[in-house]
PDB file of C-alpha atoms in Angstrom:
ATOM      1  CA  UNK A 564     -64.031  45.129 -31.762  1.00 62.00           C
ATOM      2  CA  UNK A 565     -67.496  43.169 -31.625  1.00 71.00           C
ATOM      3  CA  UNK A 566     -66.045  40.077 -32.933  1.00 78.00           C
ATOM      4  CA  UNK A 567     -63.394  40.331 -30.254  1.00 81.00           C
ATOM      5  CA  UNK A 568     -65.675  41.001 -27.551  1.00 84.00           C
ATOM      6  CA  UNK A 569     -67.849  37.970 -28.615  1.00 86.00           C
ATOM      7  CA  UNK A 570     -64.871  35.641 -28.886  1.00 88.00           C
ATOM      8  CA  UNK A 571     -63.948  36.734 -25.234  1.00 89.00           C
ATOM      9  CA  UNK A 572     -67.501  36.117 -24.032  1.00 90.00           C
ATOM     10  CA  UNK A 573     -67.493  32.723 -25.738  1.00 92.00           C
ATOM     11  CA  UNK A 574     -63.814  31.706 -24.375  1.00 94.00           C
ATOM     12  CA  UNK A 575     -64.644  32.948 -20.841  1.00 92.00           C
ATOM     13  CA  UNK A 576     -68.072  30.961 -20.536  1.00 94.00           C
ATOM     14  CA  UNK A 577     -66.318  27.657 -21.944  1.00 94.00           C
ATOM     15  CA  UNK A 578     -63.773  28.629 -19.527  1.00 95.00           C
ATOM     16  CA  UNK A 579     -66.519  28.728 -16.491  1.00 94.00           C
ATOM     17  CA  UNK A 580     -68.132  25.728 -17.734  1.00 96.00           C
ATOM     18  CA  UNK A 581     -64.995  23.467 -17.744  1.00 96.00           C
ATOM     19  CA  UNK A 582     -63.612  24.478 -14.424  1.00 96.00           C
ATOM     20  CA  UNK A 583     -67.176  23.819 -12.854  1.00 96.00           C
ATOM     21  CA  UNK A 584     -67.027  20.293 -14.483  1.00 95.00           C
ATOM     22  CA  UNK A 585     -63.829  19.759 -12.678  1.00 95.00           C
ATOM     23  CA  UNK A 586     -65.335  19.952  -9.014  1.00 94.00           C
ATOM     24  CA  UNK A 587     -66.199  16.164  -9.627  1.00 93.00           C
ATOM     25  CA  UNK A 588     -63.521  13.628 -10.744  1.00 90.00           C
ATOM     26  CA  UNK A 589     -65.805  11.164 -12.171  1.00 91.00           C
ATOM     27  CA  UNK A 590     -67.472  13.639 -14.873  1.00 92.00           C
ATOM     28  CA  UNK A 591     -66.908  12.165 -18.504  1.00 92.00           C
ATOM     29  CA  UNK A 592     -65.288   8.906 -17.389  1.00 86.00           C
ATOM     30  CA  UNK A 593     -62.517  10.366 -14.620  1.00 85.00           C
ATOM     31  CA  UNK A 594     -59.535  11.155 -14.437  1.00 91.00           C
ATOM     32  CA  UNK A 595     -58.482  11.542 -17.754  1.00 94.00           C
ATOM     33  CA  UNK A 596     -60.915  14.271 -18.561  1.00 94.00           C
ATOM     34  CA  UNK A 597     -59.982  16.000 -15.307  1.00 94.00           C
ATOM     35  CA  UNK A 598     -56.547  16.320 -15.882  1.00 94.00           C
ATOM     36  CA  UNK A 599     -56.679  17.014 -19.423  1.00 95.00           C
ATOM     37  CA  UNK A 600     -59.454  19.586 -19.003  1.00 95.00           C
ATOM     38  CA  UNK A 601     -57.543  21.168 -16.216  1.00 93.00           C
ATOM     39  CA  UNK A 602     -54.691  21.888 -18.401  1.00 93.00           C
ATOM     40  CA  UNK A 603     -56.643  22.972 -21.221  1.00 95.00           C
ATOM     41  CA  UNK A 604     -58.131  25.810 -18.911  1.00 94.00           C
ATOM     42  CA  UNK A 605     -54.426  26.809 -17.908  1.00 92.00           C
ATOM     43  CA  UNK A 606     -54.036  27.284 -21.886  1.00 93.00           C
ATOM     44  CA  UNK A 607     -57.585  29.077 -22.362  1.00 93.00           C
ATOM     45  CA  UNK A 608     -56.191  31.398 -19.036  1.00 91.00           C
ATOM     46  CA  UNK A 609     -53.026  32.639 -21.086  1.00 91.00           C
ATOM     47  CA  UNK A 610     -55.298  33.432 -24.107  1.00 93.00           C
ATOM     48  CA  UNK A 611     -57.605  35.113 -22.006  1.00 91.00           C
ATOM     49  CA  UNK A 612     -54.960  37.374 -20.371  1.00 90.00           C
ATOM     50  CA  UNK A 613     -53.458  38.053 -23.961  1.00 91.00           C
ATOM     51  CA  UNK A 614     -56.688  39.192 -25.171  1.00 90.00           C
ATOM     52  CA  UNK A 615     -56.626  41.856 -22.097  1.00 89.00           C
ATOM     53  CA  UNK A 616     -53.065  42.480 -22.603  1.00 90.00           C
ATOM     54  CA  UNK A 617     -53.869  45.668 -23.539  1.00 91.00           C
ATOM     55  CA  UNK A 618     -56.061  46.618 -20.402  1.00 90.00           C
ATOM     56  CA  UNK A 619     -53.734  44.696 -18.213  1.00 91.00           C
ATOM     57  CA  UNK A 620     -50.499  46.951 -19.520  1.00 92.00           C
ATOM     58  CA  UNK A 621     -52.360  50.103 -19.230  1.00 92.00           C
ATOM     59  CA  UNK A 622     -53.694  49.424 -15.672  1.00 92.00           C
ATOM     60  CA  UNK A 623     -50.120  48.402 -14.678  1.00 93.00           C
ATOM     61  CA  UNK A 624     -48.435  51.597 -15.638  1.00 91.00           C
ATOM     62  CA  UNK A 625     -51.356  53.515 -13.583  1.00 91.00           C
ATOM     63  CA  UNK A 626     -51.307  51.452 -10.707  1.00 88.00           C
ATOM     64  CA  UNK A 627     -50.254  53.790  -8.278  1.00 88.00           C
ATOM     65  CA  UNK A 628     -52.033  56.776  -9.900  1.00 88.00           C
ATOM     66  CA  UNK A 629     -54.840  58.320  -7.163  1.00 86.00           C
ATOM     67  CA  UNK A 630     -57.135  58.870 -10.190  1.00 88.00           C
ATOM     68  CA  UNK A 631     -57.470  55.173 -11.031  1.00 90.00           C
ATOM     69  CA  UNK A 632     -60.867  54.147 -10.349  1.00 88.00           C
ATOM     70  CA  UNK A 633     -61.264  51.618  -7.220  1.00 84.00           C
ATOM     71  CA  UNK A 634     -63.160  49.252  -9.721  1.00 83.00           C
ATOM     72  CA  UNK A 635     -60.268  49.350 -11.808  1.00 88.00           C
ATOM     73  CA  UNK A 636     -58.004  48.492  -9.204  1.00 89.00           C
ATOM     74  CA  UNK A 637     -60.333  45.707  -7.866  1.00 87.00           C
ATOM     75  CA  UNK A 638     -60.685  44.266 -11.399  1.00 88.00           C
ATOM     76  CA  UNK A 639     -56.641  44.188 -11.465  1.00 92.00           C
ATOM     77  CA  UNK A 640     -56.408  42.683  -7.800  1.00 92.00           C
ATOM     78  CA  UNK A 641     -59.057  40.080  -8.766  1.00 92.00           C
ATOM     79  CA  UNK A 642     -57.022  38.816 -11.884  1.00 90.00           C
ATOM     80  CA  UNK A 643     -53.646  38.509 -10.046  1.00 93.00           C
ATOM     81  CA  UNK A 644     -55.253  36.444  -7.438  1.00 94.00           C
ATOM     82  CA  UNK A 645     -57.168  34.553 -10.168  1.00 92.00           C
ATOM     83  CA  UNK A 646     -53.502  33.940 -11.956  1.00 93.00           C
ATOM     84  CA  UNK A 647     -51.627  33.103  -8.690  1.00 94.00           C
ATOM     85  CA  UNK A 648     -54.713  30.202  -7.720  1.00 94.00           C
ATOM     86  CA  UNK A 649     -55.008  28.892 -11.584  1.00 93.00           C
ATOM     87  CA  UNK A 650     -51.205  28.761 -11.476  1.00 93.00           C
ATOM     88  CA  UNK A 651     -51.127  26.523  -8.129  1.00 94.00           C
ATOM     89  CA  UNK A 652     -54.237  24.484  -8.929  1.00 94.00           C
ATOM     90  CA  UNK A 653     -52.597  23.287 -12.209  1.00 93.00           C
ATOM     91  CA  UNK A 654     -49.197  22.955 -11.035  1.00 92.00           C
ATOM     92  CA  UNK A 655     -50.384  20.934  -7.896  1.00 92.00           C
ATOM     93  CA  UNK A 656     -52.896  19.120 -10.002  1.00 92.00           C
ATOM     94  CA  UNK A 657     -49.788  17.640 -12.072  1.00 91.00           C
ATOM     95  CA  UNK A 658     -47.923  16.805  -8.860  1.00 91.00           C
ATOM     96  CA  UNK A 659     -50.756  14.532  -7.502  1.00 91.00           C
ATOM     97  CA  UNK A 660     -51.479  13.736 -10.865  1.00 91.00           C
ATOM     98  CA  UNK A 661     -52.365   9.738 -11.869  1.00 89.00           C
ATOM     99  CA  UNK A 662     -52.762   9.876 -15.378  1.00 91.00           C
ATOM    100  CA  UNK A 663     -50.652  12.562 -17.337  1.00 90.00           C
ATOM    101  CA  UNK A 664     -47.772  12.209 -14.675  1.00 86.00           C
ATOM    102  CA  UNK A 665     -48.258   9.316 -12.822  1.00 84.00           C
ATOM    103  CA  UNK A 666     -44.381   9.181 -11.715  1.00 78.00           C
ATOM    104  CA  UNK A 667     -43.958  12.859 -10.964  1.00 79.00           C
ATOM    105  CA  UNK A 668     -43.160  12.789  -7.061  1.00 76.00           C
ATOM    106  CA  UNK A 669     -42.427  16.182  -5.664  1.00 77.00           C
ATOM    107  CA  UNK A 670     -42.497  17.029  -1.988  1.00 72.00           C
ATOM    108  CA  UNK A 671     -45.246  16.451   0.285  1.00 77.00           C
ATOM    109  CA  UNK A 672     -48.012  14.809  -2.253  1.00 82.00           C
ATOM    110  CA  UNK A 673     -50.548  14.641   0.757  1.00 85.00           C
ATOM    111  CA  UNK A 674     -50.378  18.549   1.359  1.00 86.00           C
ATOM    112  CA  UNK A 675     -50.434  19.318  -2.392  1.00 89.00           C
ATOM    113  CA  UNK A 676     -53.960  17.064  -2.521  1.00 89.00           C
ATOM    114  CA  UNK A 677     -55.275  19.209   0.158  1.00 88.00           C
ATOM    115  CA  UNK A 678     -54.274  22.422  -0.965  1.00 90.00           C
ATOM    116  CA  UNK A 679     -55.283  21.773  -4.474  1.00 92.00           C
ATOM    117  CA  UNK A 680     -58.582  20.987  -3.383  1.00 92.00           C
ATOM    118  CA  UNK A 681     -58.868  24.158  -1.063  1.00 92.00           C
ATOM    119  CA  UNK A 682     -57.408  26.470  -3.340  1.00 94.00           C
ATOM    120  CA  UNK A 683     -59.939  25.148  -6.333  1.00 95.00           C
ATOM    121  CA  UNK A 684     -62.920  26.386  -4.078  1.00 95.00           C
ATOM    122  CA  UNK A 685     -61.286  29.719  -3.401  1.00 94.00           C
ATOM    123  CA  UNK A 686     -60.791  30.086  -7.171  1.00 95.00           C
ATOM    124  CA  UNK A 687     -64.269  29.510  -7.995  1.00 96.00           C
ATOM    125  CA  UNK A 688     -65.225  32.047  -5.323  1.00 95.00           C
ATOM    126  CA  UNK A 689     -62.707  34.504  -6.690  1.00 95.00           C
ATOM    127  CA  UNK A 690     -64.391  33.796 -10.554  1.00 95.00           C
ATOM    128  CA  UNK A 691     -67.961  34.499  -9.160  1.00 95.00           C
ATOM    129  CA  UNK A 692     -66.395  37.884  -7.812  1.00 94.00           C
ATOM    130  CA  UNK A 693     -64.747  38.664 -11.054  1.00 93.00           C
ATOM    131  CA  UNK A 694     -67.978  37.944 -13.032  1.00 93.00           C
ATOM    132  CA  UNK A 695     -69.745  40.048 -10.784  1.00 93.00           C
ATOM    133  CA  UNK A 696     -67.756  43.092 -10.729  1.00 90.00           C
ATOM    134  CA  UNK A 697     -67.612  43.038 -14.815  1.00 89.00           C
ATOM    135  CA  UNK A 698     -71.531  41.929 -15.143  1.00 90.00           C
ATOM    136  CA  UNK A 699     -72.116  45.170 -17.327  1.00 89.00           C
ATOM    137  CA  UNK A 700     -69.567  44.268 -19.770  1.00 88.00           C
ATOM    138  CA  UNK A 701     -71.635  40.449 -19.905  1.00 88.00           C
ATOM    139  CA  UNK A 702     -74.646  41.897 -20.512  1.00 86.00           C
ATOM    140  CA  UNK A 703     -73.676  44.325 -23.116  1.00 86.00           C
ATOM    141  CA  UNK A 704     -71.906  41.610 -24.812  1.00 85.00           C
ATOM    142  CA  UNK A 705     -74.979  39.437 -24.662  1.00 82.00           C
ATOM    143  CA  UNK A 706     -77.340  41.997 -26.187  1.00 80.00           C
ATOM    144  CA  UNK A 707     -75.032  42.404 -29.015  1.00 80.00           C
ATOM    145  CA  UNK A 708     -75.250  38.830 -29.610  1.00 78.00           C
ATOM    146  CA  UNK A 709     -78.967  37.941 -29.439  1.00 75.00           C
ATOM    147  CA  UNK A 710     -81.568  40.308 -31.129  1.00 72.00           C
ATOM    148  CA  UNK A 711     -83.631  42.422 -28.970  1.00 68.00           C
ATOM    149  CA  UNK A 712     -86.855  41.118 -28.160  1.00 66.00           C
ATOM    150  CA  UNK A 713     -90.389  43.112 -28.512  1.00 70.00           C
ATOM    151  CA  UNK A 714     -91.601  41.617 -25.095  1.00 72.00           C
ATOM    152  CA  UNK A 715     -88.820  42.949 -23.007  1.00 76.00           C
ATOM    153  CA  UNK A 716     -91.121  43.155 -19.930  1.00 78.00           C
ATOM    154  CA  UNK A 717     -91.565  39.287 -20.033  1.00 83.00           C
ATOM    155  CA  UNK A 718     -87.752  38.951 -20.388  1.00 78.00           C
ATOM    156  CA  UNK A 719     -87.232  41.411 -17.268  1.00 80.00           C
ATOM    157  CA  UNK A 720     -89.918  39.500 -15.352  1.00 87.00           C
ATOM    158  CA  UNK A 721     -88.072  35.999 -16.375  1.00 87.00           C
ATOM    159  CA  UNK A 722     -84.712  37.302 -15.209  1.00 85.00           C
ATOM    160  CA  UNK A 723     -86.068  38.216 -11.830  1.00 90.00           C
ATOM    161  CA  UNK A 724     -87.506  34.859 -11.254  1.00 93.00           C
ATOM    162  CA  UNK A 725     -84.287  33.169 -12.457  1.00 91.00           C
ATOM    163  CA  UNK A 726     -82.035  35.511 -10.249  1.00 92.00           C
ATOM    164  CA  UNK A 727     -84.470  34.434  -7.085  1.00 94.00           C
ATOM    165  CA  UNK A 728     -84.181  30.681  -8.219  1.00 94.00           C
ATOM    166  CA  UNK A 729     -80.494  30.907  -8.585  1.00 94.00           C
ATOM    167  CA  UNK A 730     -79.909  32.614  -5.291  1.00 94.00           C
ATOM    168  CA  UNK A 731     -81.731  30.073  -3.504  1.00 96.00           C
ATOM    169  CA  UNK A 732     -80.774  27.016  -5.004  1.00 96.00           C
ATOM    170  CA  UNK A 733     -76.922  28.175  -4.959  1.00 96.00           C
ATOM    171  CA  UNK A 734     -77.303  29.133  -1.149  1.00 96.00           C
ATOM    172  CA  UNK A 735     -78.597  25.654  -0.766  1.00 96.00           C
ATOM    173  CA  UNK A 736     -75.802  23.947  -2.487  1.00 96.00           C
ATOM    174  CA  UNK A 737     -73.027  26.339  -0.662  1.00 95.00           C
ATOM    175  CA  UNK A 738     -74.385  24.795   2.687  1.00 94.00           C
ATOM    176  CA  UNK A 739     -74.918  21.036   1.351  1.00 93.00           C
ATOM    177  CA  UNK A 740     -71.296  21.145  -0.011  1.00 92.00           C
ATOM    178  CA  UNK A 741     -69.727  22.981   2.793  1.00 91.00           C
ATOM    179  CA  UNK A 742     -68.507  25.379   0.165  1.00 93.00           C
ATOM    180  CA  UNK A 743     -67.405  28.382   2.252  1.00 91.00           C
ATOM    181  CA  UNK A 744     -65.610  25.984   4.628  1.00 90.00           C
ATOM    182  CA  UNK A 745     -63.718  24.337   2.285  1.00 89.00           C
ATOM    183  CA  UNK A 746     -62.433  27.665   0.256  1.00 88.00           C
ATOM    184  CA  UNK A 747     -61.482  28.987   3.992  1.00 88.00           C
ATOM    185  CA  UNK A 748     -59.591  25.924   4.508  1.00 85.00           C
ATOM    186  CA  UNK A 749     -56.837  26.796   2.376  1.00 82.00           C
ATOM    187  CA  UNK A 750     -55.503  29.054   5.303  1.00 79.00           C
ATOM    188  CA  UNK A 751     -55.479  25.876   7.293  1.00 74.00           C
ATOM    189  CA  UNK A 752     -53.731  23.709   4.676  1.00 63.00           C
ATOM    190  CA  UNK A 753     -51.050  26.763   4.019  1.00 61.00           C
ATOM    191  CA  UNK A 754     -50.439  27.132   7.832  1.00 63.00           C
ATOM    192  CA  UNK A 755     -50.258  23.360   8.234  1.00 56.00           C
ATOM    193  CA  UNK A 756     -47.124  23.205   5.725  1.00 55.00           C
ATOM    194  CA  UNK A 757     -45.647  26.089   7.443  1.00 50.00           C
ATOM    195  CA  UNK A 758     -45.872  23.801  10.917  1.00 46.00           C
ATOM    196  CA  UNK A 759     -44.154  20.906   8.830  1.00 50.00           C
ATOM    197  CA  UNK A 760     -41.645  23.111   7.339  1.00 47.00           C
ATOM    198  CA  UNK A 761     -40.498  23.858  11.509  1.00 41.00           C
ATOM    199  CA  UNK A 762     -40.393  19.913  11.868  1.00 43.00           C
ATOM    200  CA  UNK A 763     -43.876  19.478  13.382  1.00 44.00           C
ATOM    201  CA  UNK A 764     -46.690  16.834  12.172  1.00 40.00           C
ATOM    202  CA  UNK A 765     -49.660  19.143  10.817  1.00 42.00           C
ATOM    203  CA  UNK A 766     -53.073  18.155  11.439  1.00 43.00           C
ATOM    204  CA  UNK A 767     -55.309  18.175   8.327  1.00 39.00           C
ATOM    205  CA  UNK A 768     -58.504  17.142  10.043  1.00 40.00           C
ATOM    206  CA  UNK A 769     -60.625  18.334  12.930  1.00 39.00           C
ATOM    207  CA  UNK A 770     -59.844  14.953  14.842  1.00 38.00           C
ATOM    208  CA  UNK A 771     -56.764  14.911  16.767  1.00 37.00           C
ATOM    209  CA  UNK A 772     -54.031  12.979  14.867  1.00 40.00           C
ATOM    210  CA  UNK A 773     -56.079  12.117  12.174  1.00 43.00           C
ATOM    211  CA  UNK A 774     -55.515  12.963   7.949  1.00 42.00           C
ATOM    212  CA  UNK A 775     -58.112  13.216   5.523  1.00 43.00           C
ATOM    213  CA  UNK A 776     -58.641   9.739   3.610  1.00 46.00           C
ATOM    214  CA  UNK A 777     -58.042  11.087   0.132  1.00 42.00           C
ATOM    215  CA  UNK A 778     -58.871   7.943  -1.464  1.00 43.00           C
ATOM    216  CA  UNK A 779     -62.426   8.630  -1.521  1.00 42.00           C
ATOM    217  CA  UNK A 780     -61.929  11.506  -3.809  1.00 40.00           C
ATOM    218  CA  UNK A 781     -61.235   9.038  -6.993  1.00 39.00           C
ATOM    219  CA  UNK A 782     -65.126   8.595  -6.436  1.00 40.00           C
ATOM    220  CA  UNK A 783     -66.016  11.815  -6.416  1.00 42.00           C
ATOM    221  CA  UNK A 784     -66.051  12.194  -2.447  1.00 44.00           C
ATOM    222  CA  UNK A 785     -64.976  14.270  -0.074  1.00 43.00           C
ATOM    223  CA  UNK A 786     -62.107  13.364   2.091  1.00 42.00           C
ATOM    224  CA  UNK A 787     -63.063  12.445   5.933  1.00 40.00           C
ATOM    225  CA  UNK A 788     -63.087  15.327   7.920  1.00 36.00           C
ATOM    226  CA  UNK A 789     -64.471  17.817   5.843  1.00 40.00           C
ATOM    227  CA  UNK A 790     -67.989  19.074   6.410  1.00 40.00           C
ATOM    228  CA  UNK A 791     -70.636  19.317   3.516  1.00 43.00           C
ATOM    229  CA  UNK A 792     -72.176  16.748   1.228  1.00 49.00           C
ATOM    230  CA  UNK A 793     -70.412  15.887  -1.715  1.00 50.00           C
ATOM    231  CA  UNK A 794     -70.085  11.821  -1.357  1.00 45.00           C
ATOM    232  CA  UNK A 795     -72.893  10.472  -3.581  1.00 48.00           C
ATOM    233  CA  UNK A 796     -73.113  13.228  -5.508  1.00 67.00           C
ATOM    234  CA  UNK A 797     -73.936  12.303  -9.249  1.00 76.00           C
ATOM    235  CA  UNK A 798     -71.009  12.412 -11.994  1.00 83.00           C
ATOM    236  CA  UNK A 799     -73.941  13.676 -14.522  1.00 90.00           C
ATOM    237  CA  UNK A 800     -72.383  16.735 -16.057  1.00 93.00           C
ATOM    238  CA  UNK A 801     -75.455  18.538 -16.060  1.00 94.00           C
ATOM    239  CA  UNK A 802     -75.885  17.655 -12.057  1.00 94.00           C
ATOM    240  CA  UNK A 803     -72.220  18.945 -11.436  1.00 94.00           C
ATOM    241  CA  UNK A 804     -73.325  22.147 -13.316  1.00 95.00           C
ATOM    242  CA  UNK A 805     -76.317  22.769 -11.611  1.00 94.00           C
ATOM    243  CA  UNK A 806     -74.782  22.486  -8.504  1.00 95.00           C
ATOM    244  CA  UNK A 807     -71.478  24.220  -8.605  1.00 96.00           C
ATOM    245  CA  UNK A 808     -72.908  26.921 -11.239  1.00 96.00           C
ATOM    246  CA  UNK A 809     -75.391  27.847  -8.861  1.00 96.00           C
ATOM    247  CA  UNK A 810     -72.849  28.673  -6.082  1.00 96.00           C
ATOM    248  CA  UNK A 811     -70.758  30.719  -8.779  1.00 96.00           C
ATOM    249  CA  UNK A 812     -74.006  32.652  -9.457  1.00 96.00           C
ATOM    250  CA  UNK A 813     -74.809  33.392  -5.826  1.00 96.00           C
ATOM    251  CA  UNK A 814     -71.475  35.297  -5.977  1.00 96.00           C
ATOM    252  CA  UNK A 815     -71.895  36.979  -9.030  1.00 95.00           C
ATOM    253  CA  UNK A 816     -75.105  38.201  -8.201  1.00 94.00           C
ATOM    254  CA  UNK A 817     -74.594  39.417  -4.709  1.00 95.00           C
ATOM    255  CA  UNK A 818     -71.194  41.188  -5.688  1.00 94.00           C
ATOM    256  CA  UNK A 819     -73.258  42.754  -8.902  1.00 92.00           C
ATOM    257  CA  UNK A 820     -76.105  44.387  -6.645  1.00 92.00           C
ATOM    258  CA  UNK A 821     -73.694  45.639  -4.060  1.00 92.00           C
ATOM    259  CA  UNK A 822     -71.807  47.365  -6.747  1.00 87.00           C
ATOM    260  CA  UNK A 823     -75.187  48.731  -7.807  1.00 85.00           C
ATOM    261  CA  UNK A 824     -76.135  49.973  -4.143  1.00 88.00           C
ATOM    262  CA  UNK A 825     -72.747  51.493  -3.905  1.00 84.00           C
ATOM    263  CA  UNK A 826     -72.882  53.494  -7.207  1.00 80.00           C
ATOM    264  CA  UNK A 827     -76.774  54.638  -6.497  1.00 80.00           C
ATOM    265  CA  UNK A 828     -75.606  55.940  -3.046  1.00 80.00           C
ATOM    266  CA  UNK A 829     -72.468  57.642  -5.034  1.00 74.00           C
ATOM    267  CA  UNK A 830     -74.808  59.240  -7.219  1.00 73.00           C
ATOM    268  CA  UNK A 831     -77.169  60.279  -4.810  1.00 76.00           C
ATOM    269  CA  UNK A 832     -74.472  62.016  -2.881  1.00 73.00           C
ATOM    270  CA  UNK A 833     -73.264  63.735  -5.717  1.00 70.00           C
ATOM    271  CA  UNK A 834     -76.518  65.070  -6.505  1.00 68.00           C
ATOM    272  CA  UNK A 835     -77.080  66.263  -2.580  1.00 67.00           C
ATOM    273  CA  UNK A 836     -73.681  67.917  -2.586  1.00 60.00           C
ATOM    274  CA  UNK A 837     -73.889  71.962  -2.857  1.00 59.00           C
ATOM    275  CA  UNK A 838     -72.698  73.157  -6.095  1.00 52.00           C
ATOM    276  CA  UNK A 839     -70.010  76.129  -6.203  1.00 48.00           C
ATOM    277  CA  UNK A 840     -71.326  79.143  -8.052  1.00 46.00           C
TER     278      UNK A 840
END
């Protein structure tokens, strides 16, 4: 069991790092890495689900059982949403591919480009929530992998400082990249496709009658009409990891501490409740 958990931890960590690197198309030379790594994540995600197959099967069978903890239900829902978002990101990525499948023309490529970007940002948010919900498991596996230190208080202080630094830098990057608006824009592009399906021309930008210019995306820039700073962002892997890794960390930290507060209040209420004698 210990080896299996360590393997799952390493796989999940590798998936997270690779996924973050995909937020700049020019990392490691450009589209070849971007598209190949995207497919690799798909395979890794399938392996991740197979490794957690027993849990998925058990929870699915008890999904409508009222005794099933809300945290388990939330974890299940997050897994379903992550599965759907990852499948869409990979399929839409193949549809707009310029390297692996350059001649695969399916439907409205402009719409798929828009949605591919928006769903990717929404997926990163979901990953952050997912990790935050399961942070206790992450820490338990980490403690078993790393030998215990005698100076625990130093590690405790260092962890607190790291959390504060990640929060501050992450919030800064969320603002600079327009992360939340980009993640939320998935609802706009989906509704735009619905409008187009009724014979009307979708409006993809804030300026009336204009569509975002996707030609800039090849250089790692954001389409015109979207808020936030991404043009000029370094394609250095460490810079990309720092920017989007800190954004991911914000959601992990917020979800984890919300969970702690909720359980603390629940514990206090249970202690305060009068006991039957």
